[in-house]
Coordinates of C-alpha atoms in Angstrom, one line a residue:
Chain A
M11 CA 1.7 -23.1 6.0
D12 CA 2.8 -23.0 9.5
V13 CA 3.5 -20.8 12.3
R14 CA 3.9 -20.3 15.7
R15 CA 4.8 -17.9 18.1
H16 CA 6.9 -16.9 21.9
K17 CA 5.7 -12.8 22.8
D18 CA 7.3 -11.2 20.0
I19 CA 8.5 -14.1 18.1
I20 CA 6.6 -14.8 15.7
A21 CA 8.0 -18.3 13.5
V22 CA 7.1 -19.4 10.0
R23 CA 8.0 -23.2 8.4
T24 CA 6.1 -24.3 4.2
G25 CA 7.0 -27.3 3.5
T26 CA 10.6 -29.1 4.3
G27 CA 11.7 -25.1 4.3
R28 CA 14.2 -23.2 7.3
P29 CA 12.2 -22.2 10.0
V30 CA 12.1 -18.2 9.2
A31 CA 10.8 -16.0 12.3
L32 CA 9.9 -12.3 13.4
H33 CA 11.1 -10.1 15.9
A34 CA 8.5 -8.0 15.8
R35 CA 9.7 -5.5 17.8
N36 CA 12.8 -5.4 16.0
L37 CA 12.2 -6.0 12.7
S38 CA 15.5 -8.8 12.0
I39 CA 14.3 -11.7 11.0
A40 CA 16.4 -14.9 11.7
E41 CA 17.2 -19.2 10.3
L42 CA 15.3 -20.6 13.3
S43 CA 17.0 -24.5 14.2
D44 CA 15.0 -27.3 14.9
D45 CA 15.3 -27.9 18.1
A46 CA 14.4 -23.7 18.4
W47 CA 10.8 -25.1 16.1
K48 CA 10.2 -27.4 17.4
A49 CA 10.4 -25.6 21.0
L50 CA 7.9 -22.9 19.4
S51 CA 5.8 -25.7 19.4
P52 CA 2.7 -25.8 22.5
N53 CA 3.7 -29.8 23.3
A54 CA 7.5 -28.7 23.7
G55 CA 9.0 -30.4 26.1
S56 CA 11.7 -30.0 28.7
R57 CA 13.8 -30.9 26.6
L58 CA 13.8 -27.9 24.2
G59 CA 14.9 -25.6 27.2
E60 CA 18.1 -23.8 25.6
A61 CA 16.2 -23.2 22.2
L62 CA 13.2 -21.5 23.7
D63 CA 16.1 -19.3 26.9
E64 CA 17.9 -18.2 23.5
L65 CA 14.5 -17.3 22.2
E66 CA 12.9 -15.8 25.3
A67 CA 17.0 -14.0 24.9
W68 CA 16.0 -12.9 21.4
N69 CA 12.8 -11.7 22.4
L70 CA 13.6 -9.4 25.9
F71 CA 16.8 -7.4 23.0
D72 CA 16.0 -4.4 22.0
D73 CA 17.6 -3.6 19.1
P74 CA 19.4 -0.5 18.8
E75 CA 19.5 0.3 14.9
T76 CA 16.7 -0.8 14.3
Q77 CA 14.0 3.2 15.3
A78 CA 10.0 4.0 14.7
D79 CA 9.4 4.9 11.1
T80 CA 7.7 8.5 13.4
T81 CA 6.1 10.7 11.1
A82 CA 6.7 14.2 10.8
F83 CA 3.3 16.1 10.5
G84 CA 3.1 18.7 7.8
V85 CA 1.7 18.0 3.7
R86 CA 3.6 16.4 1.6
S87 CA 0.6 14.6 -0.2
L88 CA -2.2 15.3 -2.1
T89 CA -4.8 13.5 -3.1
L90 CA -6.7 15.6 -5.7
N91 CA -10.4 15.1 -7.2
V92 CA -9.4 16.9 -10.4
T93 CA -13.0 15.9 -11.7
Q94 CA -16.1 13.9 -9.4
I95 CA -17.3 11.9 -12.0
C96 CA -16.3 8.5 -14.2
N97 CA -17.1 7.2 -18.0
L98 CA -17.2 3.5 -16.4
H99 CA -19.6 1.7 -13.0
C100 CA -17.5 -0.5 -11.6
T101 CA -19.9 -2.9 -9.1
Y102 CA -17.5 -1.9 -6.5
C103 CA -17.1 2.1 -6.5
A104 CA -17.3 3.5 -2.5
A105 CA -16.9 6.6 -4.8
G106 CA -20.7 7.0 -4.3
G107 CA -21.1 4.0 -7.3
D108 CA -19.7 5.7 -9.9
G109 CA -17.0 7.8 -9.0
T110 CA -19.1 10.9 -7.8
Y111 CA -19.4 10.2 -3.7
G112 CA -22.8 11.2 -4.3
D113 CA -21.6 15.0 -5.3
P114 CA -21.2 14.6 -9.2
V115 CA -18.1 18.2 -9.9
Q116 CA -18.0 18.2 -13.6
R117 CA -13.9 20.2 -13.7
I118 CA -12.7 21.2 -10.1
S119 CA -11.2 24.5 -10.0
I120 CA -7.6 25.1 -10.9
E121 CA -7.6 28.9 -10.3
K122 CA -8.7 27.8 -6.8
T123 CA -6.9 24.6 -6.5
L124 CA -3.8 26.6 -7.0
P125 CA -3.6 28.8 -4.5
Q126 CA -4.7 25.7 -1.9
I127 CA -1.2 24.2 -3.4
E128 CA 1.0 27.0 -2.2
F129 CA -0.9 27.3 1.0
F130 CA 1.0 23.3 1.6
L131 CA 4.4 25.1 -0.4
D132 CA 5.0 27.2 1.6
Q133 CA 5.4 24.9 4.5
L134 CA 8.1 22.8 2.9
K135 CA 11.0 23.4 3.5
P136 CA 14.2 23.0 0.0
G137 CA 15.4 19.8 0.0
Q138 CA 11.4 18.6 0.6
S139 CA 9.3 16.6 -1.2
F140 CA 6.3 16.8 -2.7
H141 CA 3.7 15.1 -3.6
I142 CA 0.2 14.4 -6.4
A143 CA -2.2 11.9 -6.3
F144 CA -4.2 12.9 -9.1
L145 CA -7.6 11.0 -8.6
G146 CA -11.0 10.8 -9.4
G147 CA -13.5 10.4 -10.3
E148 CA -11.4 9.4 -13.8
P149 CA -8.4 12.1 -14.0
L150 CA -8.0 12.0 -16.9
L151 CA -11.2 13.4 -17.7
Y152 CA -9.8 15.8 -17.3
P153 CA -6.3 15.6 -18.7
E154 CA -5.5 20.0 -18.9
A155 CA -6.5 20.7 -14.6
V156 CA -3.3 16.5 -14.6
K157 CA -1.6 19.1 -16.4
G158 CA -1.7 22.6 -15.1
I159 CA -1.5 22.4 -11.7
G160 CA 1.5 19.2 -12.1
R161 CA 2.6 21.9 -14.6
Y162 CA 3.0 24.7 -11.5
V163 CA 3.6 22.3 -8.7
L164 CA 7.3 21.4 -10.5
E165 CA 8.0 25.3 -11.8
E166 CA 7.0 25.9 -8.0
A167 CA 9.2 22.8 -7.7
A168 CA 12.3 23.8 -9.2
R169 CA 11.9 27.4 -8.2
R170 CA 12.1 26.3 -3.8
D171 CA 14.0 23.2 -4.3
L172 CA 11.6 20.4 -4.3
R173 CA 11.2 17.3 -5.3
A174 CA 7.6 17.4 -6.6
T175 CA 6.3 13.9 -8.5
F176 CA 2.9 12.4 -9.1
K177 CA 0.5 9.8 -9.7
V178 CA -2.5 9.2 -11.3
T179 CA -4.8 6.6 -11.2
T180 CA -7.4 5.9 -14.2
N181 CA -9.1 3.1 -15.3
G182 CA -7.4 3.7 -19.5
T183 CA -10.2 4.3 -21.2
L184 CA -9.2 7.6 -23.0
I185 CA -5.5 7.2 -23.0
G186 CA -5.4 9.3 -26.4
A187 CA -3.4 11.7 -27.3
K188 CA -4.6 14.4 -24.4
A189 CA -4.1 12.6 -21.8
I190 CA -0.6 11.4 -22.6
D191 CA 0.3 15.2 -23.4
A192 CA -0.6 15.6 -19.7
L193 CA 0.9 13.2 -18.1
T194 CA 4.2 12.3 -20.0
A195 CA 4.6 16.9 -19.3
I196 CA 4.3 15.7 -15.0
R197 CA 6.3 13.1 -16.5
A198 CA 3.9 11.1 -14.3
N199 CA 3.8 8.3 -12.8
V200 CA 0.8 5.4 -14.0
V201 CA -1.6 3.1 -12.8
V202 CA -4.2 1.4 -14.1
S203 CA -7.1 -0.3 -12.4
M204 CA -7.7 -3.7 -14.1
D205 CA -8.8 -6.8 -13.0
G206 CA -6.5 -9.6 -14.7
P207 CA -7.4 -11.0 -18.5
A208 CA -11.0 -9.6 -20.5
D209 CA -13.0 -12.0 -18.3
L210 CA -11.7 -11.7 -14.4
H211 CA -11.3 -8.1 -15.6
D212 CA -15.3 -7.2 -17.1
R213 CA -17.3 -9.5 -14.6
Q214 CA -16.7 -6.4 -12.1
R215 CA -15.3 -3.4 -14.7
L216 CA -17.8 -2.2 -16.8
T217 CA -19.1 0.2 -18.1
K218 CA -22.2 2.5 -17.9
S219 CA -24.3 0.5 -19.7
G220 CA -23.5 -2.3 -18.2
G221 CA -20.4 -3.9 -20.9
G222 CA -17.2 -4.3 -20.6
S223 CA -14.7 -2.2 -20.8
F224 CA -11.3 -4.5 -20.7
E225 CA -10.6 -4.2 -24.8
A226 CA -11.1 0.0 -24.3
V227 CA -8.6 -0.1 -21.0
F228 CA -6.5 -2.1 -22.8
K229 CA -5.1 -0.5 -26.0
G230 CA -4.9 2.4 -23.5
L231 CA -2.4 1.0 -21.5
K232 CA -0.1 0.0 -24.2
A233 CA -0.4 3.4 -25.2
L234 CA 0.9 4.4 -21.7
L235 CA 3.8 1.6 -22.4
D236 CA 4.0 2.8 -25.8
N237 CA 5.3 6.3 -23.7
R238 CA 7.5 5.2 -21.2
Q239 CA 10.2 6.9 -21.9
R240 CA 8.2 9.6 -20.9
L241 CA 6.8 8.7 -18.0
G242 CA 7.2 7.3 -14.3
R243 CA 6.1 3.7 -13.3
I244 CA 3.7 2.4 -14.7
G245 CA 1.6 0.1 -12.8
V246 CA -1.1 -2.5 -13.0
H247 CA -3.8 -2.4 -9.4
A248 CA -6.6 -5.0 -10.1
V249 CA -8.6 -5.7 -7.0
F250 CA -10.7 -8.8 -5.5
N251 CA -13.6 -10.3 -3.9
E252 CA -16.0 -13.4 -4.0
K253 CA -16.8 -13.0 -7.3
N254 CA -13.1 -12.3 -8.6
L255 CA -11.0 -14.5 -6.4
E256 CA -8.4 -15.2 -9.0
V257 CA -5.2 -13.7 -8.4
E258 CA -2.8 -16.7 -9.6
K259 CA -4.8 -16.0 -13.2
A260 CA -4.9 -12.3 -12.8
W261 CA -1.2 -12.7 -12.0
D262 CA -0.4 -14.7 -15.5
F263 CA -1.3 -12.0 -17.6
F264 CA -0.3 -9.1 -15.6
Q265 CA 3.5 -11.1 -15.6
T266 CA 3.4 -11.0 -19.0
L267 CA 2.7 -7.1 -19.4
S268 CA 6.3 -5.1 -18.7
V269 CA 4.3 -3.1 -15.7
D270 CA 6.4 -2.1 -13.6
D271 CA 4.3 -2.4 -10.9
I272 CA 1.8 -5.2 -10.5
D273 CA -1.3 -4.2 -6.9
F274 CA -3.4 -6.0 -5.1
T275 CA -5.9 -5.0 -3.0
Y276 CA -9.4 -6.9 -1.9
T277 CA -12.2 -4.9 -1.5
V278 CA -13.8 -4.2 2.3
A279 CA -17.3 -5.2 1.9
D280 CA -16.4 -8.0 1.5
S281 CA -15.7 -10.4 5.1
D282 CA -16.7 -14.0 4.1
R283 CA -13.7 -16.0 6.1
E284 CA -13.5 -18.9 2.3
A285 CA -13.1 -16.3 0.0
T286 CA -10.1 -15.0 2.9
R287 CA -9.0 -18.4 2.7
V288 CA -8.4 -19.3 -1.5
Y289 CA -7.8 -15.5 -1.6
N290 CA -4.6 -16.1 0.3
E291 CA -3.4 -19.0 -1.0
G292 CA -4.0 -17.5 -4.7
I293 CA -1.3 -14.7 -3.4
A294 CA 0.8 -18.5 -2.0
R295 CA 0.6 -19.4 -5.4
V296 CA 1.6 -16.4 -7.6
A297 CA 4.5 -15.7 -5.0
E298 CA 6.6 -18.6 -5.9
K299 CA 5.8 -18.1 -8.9
A300 CA 7.1 -14.9 -9.3
W301 CA 10.2 -17.0 -7.4
N302 CA 10.8 -18.5 -9.8
K303 CA 10.1 -16.4 -12.6
G304 CA 13.2 -14.2 -10.7
G305 CA 13.3 -14.3 -8.0
E306 CA 13.4 -11.0 -5.5
A307 CA 12.4 -9.2 -8.6
E308 CA 10.0 -10.7 -9.9
L309 CA 7.9 -11.1 -6.3
T310 CA 8.8 -7.2 -5.5
R311 CA 7.3 -5.8 -8.6
I312 CA 4.4 -6.9 -6.4
G313 CA 3.8 -4.0 -5.0
S314 CA 3.3 -5.4 -1.6
F315 CA 5.9 -7.1 -1.3
R316 CA 8.1 -4.6 -2.4
S317 CA 6.6 -2.4 1.0
I318 CA 7.3 -5.4 3.2
F319 CA 10.5 -5.8 2.0
A320 CA 11.5 -2.2 1.6
R321 CA 10.4 -2.9 5.6
L322 CA 12.3 -5.6 6.8
D323 CA 15.5 -3.7 4.7
G324 CA 15.0 -0.6 6.7
K325 CA 14.9 -2.0 9.7
R326 CA 11.8 1.4 10.5
R327 CA 9.1 -0.2 12.9
L328 CA 6.3 1.5 11.0
E329 CA 3.4 3.1 13.2
N330 CA 1.1 4.6 11.1
H331 CA -0.3 2.5 7.4
C332 CA -1.4 5.5 5.8
G333 CA -0.3 9.2 6.4
M334 CA -3.6 10.3 6.7
G335 CA -4.3 13.8 8.3
K336 CA -0.5 14.3 9.5
T337 CA 1.3 13.8 5.7
M338 CA -1.2 13.7 3.6
M339 CA -4.5 15.1 2.9
V340 CA -7.4 14.7 0.4
V341 CA -8.6 17.6 -2.0
D342 CA -12.2 16.7 -3.3
S343 CA -13.6 19.0 -6.7
H344 CA -15.1 21.6 -4.5
N345 CA -11.3 22.3 -3.2
K346 CA -12.5 20.6 0.9
L347 CA -9.8 18.4 2.1
W348 CA -11.1 15.7 4.1
S349 CA -9.0 13.0 5.1
C350 CA -9.3 10.3 3.3
P351 CA -9.7 9.5 -0.5
W352 CA -12.9 6.7 1.3
T353 CA -14.0 8.9 3.4
I354 CA -15.3 12.3 0.6
G355 CA -18.7 13.7 2.2
K356 CA -18.2 12.3 5.4
R357 CA -18.6 15.6 7.8
D358 CA -16.7 14.1 10.7
N359 CA -13.1 13.3 8.4
L360 CA -14.0 16.6 7.7
L361 CA -10.8 18.3 7.7
G362 CA -10.6 22.3 6.4
E363 CA -11.0 24.0 2.5
G364 CA -9.1 26.3 1.0
A365 CA -5.7 27.4 3.0
D366 CA -8.8 27.1 5.9
L367 CA -6.8 23.8 7.7
D368 CA -10.0 22.9 10.6
Y369 CA -6.3 22.0 13.6
D370 CA -8.0 20.6 16.6
R371 CA -9.8 17.7 13.9
L372 CA -6.0 17.5 12.7
E373 CA -4.8 17.4 16.7
G374 CA -6.7 14.7 16.7
H375 CA -5.2 12.8 13.7
R376 CA -1.6 13.1 16.6
G377 CA -1.9 10.0 18.2
T378 CA 0.2 6.4 15.6
I379 CA -2.5 4.1 13.3
I380 CA -1.2 1.6 15.5
E381 CA -3.3 2.8 19.0
R382 CA -5.6 4.2 17.1
N383 CA -7.4 1.0 15.2
D384 CA -5.5 -0.2 18.5
C385 CA -3.0 -3.0 16.8
G386 CA -2.4 -4.1 20.7
D387 CA 0.5 -7.4 20.7
C388 CA -0.5 -7.9 17.0
W389 CA 2.6 -9.7 15.6
A390 CA 2.3 -8.5 12.4
R391 CA 2.4 -4.3 13.7
F392 CA 5.3 -2.3 12.5
V393 CA 5.2 -3.7 9.2
C394 CA 1.2 -3.2 8.5
G395 CA 1.6 -0.6 11.1
G396 CA -1.8 -0.6 12.0
G397 CA -3.3 -1.1 8.4
C398 CA -6.3 0.8 6.6
S399 CA -8.4 3.1 9.4
F400 CA -11.8 3.1 6.7
V401 CA -11.3 -1.0 7.0
H402 CA -12.0 -0.5 10.5
G403 CA -13.6 2.4 11.3
T404 CA -11.7 5.2 12.7
T405 CA -10.7 8.3 10.4
A406 CA -12.6 9.3 12.5
G407 CA -11.6 8.5 15.0
K408 CA -11.3 5.9 18.1
N409 CA -14.9 5.3 18.8
A410 CA -15.7 3.9 16.0
L411 CA -12.9 1.1 15.7
K412 CA -15.4 -1.9 15.0
K413 CA -12.9 -4.1 13.1
K414 CA -12.1 -5.8 10.4
D415 CA -10.4 -10.1 11.2
D416 CA -10.2 -10.8 7.5
Y417 CA -8.7 -7.8 7.0
C418 CA -6.3 -8.4 9.8
E419 CA -5.9 -12.0 8.8
R420 CA -5.0 -11.3 4.9
T421 CA -3.0 -9.2 5.7
R422 CA -0.6 -10.8 9.0
F423 CA -1.1 -13.7 6.2
L424 CA 0.4 -11.5 3.1
I425 CA 3.3 -10.7 5.0
A426 CA 4.3 -14.4 6.8
Q427 CA 5.2 -15.2 3.3
A428 CA 7.1 -12.4 3.0
L429 CA 8.5 -13.9 5.3
V430 CA 9.7 -16.6 3.8
Y431 CA 10.4 -15.4 0.6
Y432 CA 13.1 -12.0 2.4
H433 CA 15.0 -15.6 4.5
R434 CA 14.9 -16.7 1.1
A435 CA 15.6 -13.9 -1.0
R436 CA 18.6 -12.9 1.6
T437 CA 20.8 -16.0 2.2
A438 CA 22.2 -18.5 -0.3
E439 CA 18.8 -19.4 -1.5
A440 CA 18.5 -16.4 -3.7
G441 CA 21.8 -18.0 -4.5
Chain B
M26 CA 22.8 -10.0 19.9
A27 CA 25.2 -11.9 20.9
K28 CA 25.4 -15.4 19.0
T29 CA 23.6 -18.7 20.0
K30 CA 23.3 -21.7 18.8
H31 CA 19.2 -22.4 18.0
I32 CA 19.0 -18.0 16.6
K33 CA 20.6 -17.7 12.9
I34 CA 19.9 -14.1 12.4
I35 CA 19.6 -12.4 9.0
K36 CA 21.4 -9.8 7.2
P37 CA 18.8 -6.8 4.8
A38 CA 20.0 -5.6 1.9
V39 CA 20.7 -1.8 3.0
K40 CA 22.8 -0.7 6.7
A41 CA 20.6 0.1 9.6
G42 CA 18.7 2.7 9.8
Q43 CA 18.4 3.5 6.2
P44 CA 14.6 4.5 5.5
A45 CA 13.1 2.3 3.9
Q46 CA 12.9 2.2 0.7
S47 CA 9.7 3.0 0.2
E48 CA 8.6 5.0 -2.8
M49 CA 5.6 7.6 -2.2
P50 CA 4.2 8.6 1.1
P51 CA 2.0 6.1 1.7
G52 CA -2.1 6.5 1.7
D53 CA -1.9 8.3 -1.9
G54 CA -4.4 7.2 -4.3
C55 CA -5.6 5.2 -2.3
I56 CA -9.3 3.2 -4.5
P57 CA -12.1 3.8 -2.6
I58 CA -13.9 0.2 -2.8
K59 CA -16.4 -0.8 -1.0

């Protein structure tokens, strides 16, 4: 893949395909002529002046149809730790290494949690959405809380004319009758953490005794799929790093499962450039295979491609990679409020407790994450929204910014790949 | 933008100005991995 740039125009060409360009501010996609592609080369000759003039005119153009995806202040999503314990011991767990965040809590207090949620529901207007992501620890160690809290929110949402949705992120090893009852009671979207087939999965997703967990997870996923009529979307989420860069092998396995969503994440601590190169190559092969198998529908089963396609279709500039401290907060098992699931226990990220919010600290989240992470004129800024603040060290403020270049490199590579397929999907090549 | 010889704008699938099709508020349920 060859990438060229002129100010806010980025162009990508793969093999013999047409050059595809993105206008970074307008989020417009265009097909370029061969002369325009050549004009983007540092060695372009003067005879390409016309093409370069057109590129410059496009660069200066501000499309009135493109808008900022401004994130209105107000919490509409809570990530809720109903437990801070886990039955697995995954090698890359950043929740204290064992799901506890260094502070094991068996069970959240439902009695304390319901009034806390009521406080946030009170801020919403009829017609708005409210979302709870059950996390942990392993949330299905306490399915009664998932069901009890979820049912409360559903009842309140019906009374207040709100739309309530739920997501449960689970390791998939505890999908018994109680778990199915809890998940179906709230028609949960379910994400199962799974790194691929057994030999990949069992490298890092281990039981406490060091054994593999694949068999139990696969059985759990099957139980979820058997109940899919009573659930929301069912997805798998895989983690990659130096110890597992086999993205293609993972996808080969996932695409045989009848899941709705496939998500890939790369670990934070690993910043090996060669590993990033191998991972990116894997992503490129996966994209091609997915496209060849089922075009846009199959490619956008992969969450990162789906969100980029949606961003380009919607033509809304993303200024906040996530809703941290604006629309989203994390509730730990002590009912303390945090900006991000990764920062639980880090005092300078504490946003409140119960219904008492630290409004001074919340003011610090008013600015955009693009500003916070100092994205400057990066061409990908309005698609990625500034990236993950935890990765770049800015969850508590801009002062601690430490840009992770390899993260940005993976992000830009993914977006560049997506541009090529977006062009295929929206032109005759789709057929 | 006016029609040009070297740049052919591709139309998005939905009408511009509509909200992006994000199915959930971003940032929820991020799994802490080191």
